[in-house]
PDB file of C-alpha atoms in Angstrom:
ATOM      1  CA  MET A   1     -10.441  -3.478  14.749  1.00 57.00           C
ATOM      2  CA  PHE A   2      -8.006  -6.362  15.256  1.00 65.00           C
ATOM      3  CA  LEU A   3      -6.710  -6.465  11.691  1.00 68.00           C
ATOM      4  CA  PRO A   4      -3.804  -4.348  10.466  1.00 66.00           C
ATOM      5  CA  GLU A   5      -4.457  -1.689   7.872  1.00 79.00           C
ATOM      6  CA  SER A   6      -3.747  -2.442   4.256  1.00 88.00           C
ATOM      7  CA  PRO A   7      -0.135  -1.707   3.274  1.00 90.00           C
ATOM      8  CA  ARG A   8      -1.428   0.203   0.249  1.00 89.00           C
ATOM      9  CA  TRP A   9      -3.637   2.367   2.446  1.00 86.00           C
ATOM     10  CA  LEU A  10      -0.802   3.005   4.885  1.00 90.00           C
ATOM     11  CA  TYR A  11       1.582   3.894   2.080  1.00 90.00           C
ATOM     12  CA  SER A  12      -0.887   6.297   0.493  1.00 85.00           C
ATOM     13  CA  ARG A  13      -1.266   8.046   3.864  1.00 86.00           C
ATOM     14  CA  GLY A  14       2.500   8.597   4.184  1.00 89.00           C
ATOM     15  CA  ARG A  15       3.079   5.745   6.612  1.00 92.00           C
ATOM     16  CA  ARG A  16       5.635   3.903   4.458  1.00 92.00           C
ATOM     17  CA  GLU A  17       7.575   2.287   7.319  1.00 94.00           C
ATOM     18  CA  GLU A  18       4.445   0.682   8.764  1.00 94.00           C
ATOM     19  CA  ALA A  19       3.454  -0.599   5.322  1.00 93.00           C
ATOM     20  CA  VAL A  20       6.872  -2.179   4.806  1.00 94.00           C
ATOM     21  CA  LYS A  21       6.772  -3.826   8.245  1.00 93.00           C
ATOM     22  CA  ILE A  22       3.356  -5.349   7.594  1.00 93.00           C
ATOM     23  CA  LEU A  23       4.453  -6.657   4.194  1.00 93.00           C
ATOM     24  CA  ALA A  24       7.595  -8.146   5.731  1.00 93.00           C
ATOM     25  CA  LYS A  25       5.632  -9.759   8.533  1.00 92.00           C
ATOM     26  CA  TYR A  26       3.116 -11.484   6.267  1.00 90.00           C
ATOM     27  CA  HIS A  27       5.043 -11.975   3.009  1.00 89.00           C
ATOM     28  CA  SER A  28       8.538 -12.874   4.184  1.00 88.00           C
ATOM     29  CA  LYS A  29       9.626 -15.981   6.038  1.00 87.00           C
ATOM     30  CA  THR A  30      12.354 -14.097   7.886  1.00 89.00           C
ATOM     31  CA  GLY A  31      10.554 -10.766   8.301  1.00 90.00           C
ATOM     32  CA  ASP A  32      13.377  -8.992   6.484  1.00 92.00           C
ATOM     33  CA  ILE A  33      12.223  -5.595   5.224  1.00 92.00           C
ATOM     34  CA  ASN A  34      15.126  -5.526   2.757  1.00 93.00           C
ATOM     35  CA  SER A  35      14.032  -8.730   1.059  1.00 91.00           C
ATOM     36  CA  PRO A  36      13.823  -8.425  -2.753  1.00 92.00           C
ATOM     37  CA  MET A  37      10.206  -9.604  -2.633  1.00 92.00           C
ATOM     38  CA  ILE A  38       9.211  -6.878  -0.156  1.00 94.00           C
ATOM     39  CA  GLN A  39      11.041  -4.218  -2.166  1.00 94.00           C
ATOM     40  CA  LEU A  40       9.254  -5.385  -5.315  1.00 95.00           C
ATOM     41  CA  GLU A  41       5.871  -5.160  -3.590  1.00 94.00           C
ATOM     42  CA  ILE A  42       6.607  -1.644  -2.340  1.00 94.00           C
ATOM     43  CA  GLN A  43       7.667  -0.630  -5.849  1.00 94.00           C
ATOM     44  CA  GLU A  44       4.401  -2.030  -7.240  1.00 93.00           C
ATOM     45  CA  ILE A  45       2.402  -0.111  -4.631  1.00 91.00           C
ATOM     46  CA  GLU A  46       4.242   3.102  -5.532  1.00 90.00           C
ATOM     47  CA  GLU A  47       3.595   2.581  -9.243  1.00 89.00           C
ATOM     48  CA  ARG A  48      -0.063   1.761  -8.729  1.00 86.00           C
ATOM     49  CA  ILE A  49      -0.652   4.806  -6.552  1.00 82.00           C
ATOM     50  CA  SER A  50       1.074   7.063  -9.061  1.00 78.00           C
ATOM     51  CA  LEU A  51      -1.046   5.632 -11.903  1.00 72.00           C
ATOM     52  CA  ASP A  52      -4.368   5.653 -10.070  1.00 66.00           C
ATOM     53  CA  GLY A  53      -3.811   8.747  -8.004  1.00 63.00           C
ATOM     54  CA  ALA A  54      -5.348   6.834  -5.114  1.00 56.00           C
ATOM     55  CA  ASP A  55      -3.521   9.000  -2.619  1.00 54.00           C
ATOM     56  CA  LYS A  56      -4.972  12.211  -4.031  1.00 59.00           C
ATOM     57  CA  ARG A  57      -8.701  11.811  -4.624  1.00 58.00           C
ATOM     58  CA  TRP A  58     -10.369   9.369  -2.261  1.00 59.00           C
ATOM     59  CA  TRP A  59     -13.810  10.493  -3.435  1.00 64.00           C
ATOM     60  CA  ASP A  60     -13.141   9.880  -7.138  1.00 64.00           C
ATOM     61  CA  PHE A  61     -15.395   7.011  -8.216  1.00 71.00           C
ATOM     62  CA  ARG A  62     -14.531   7.062 -11.935  1.00 72.00           C
ATOM     63  CA  ALA A  63     -12.653   3.758 -11.627  1.00 68.00           C
ATOM     64  CA  LEU A  64     -15.906   2.037 -10.590  1.00 73.00           C
ATOM     65  CA  PHE A  65     -17.638   3.097 -13.772  1.00 79.00           C
ATOM     66  CA  LYS A  66     -14.870   2.161 -16.201  1.00 74.00           C
TER      67      LYS A  66
END
């Protein structure tokens, strides 16, 4: 209730700007959304979602059984 959503969850729901702001707030000393570290994290999130398909099938539990 008082905790922000996960940046990965936000990104997978099409709320990219909110995800970037949360990453910048907690992972950057200056809060700069254009920081190379923040951009790298966003790129990793994008790659992971495209590999897992986490944004497409929320009910797919195959990853649990691998």
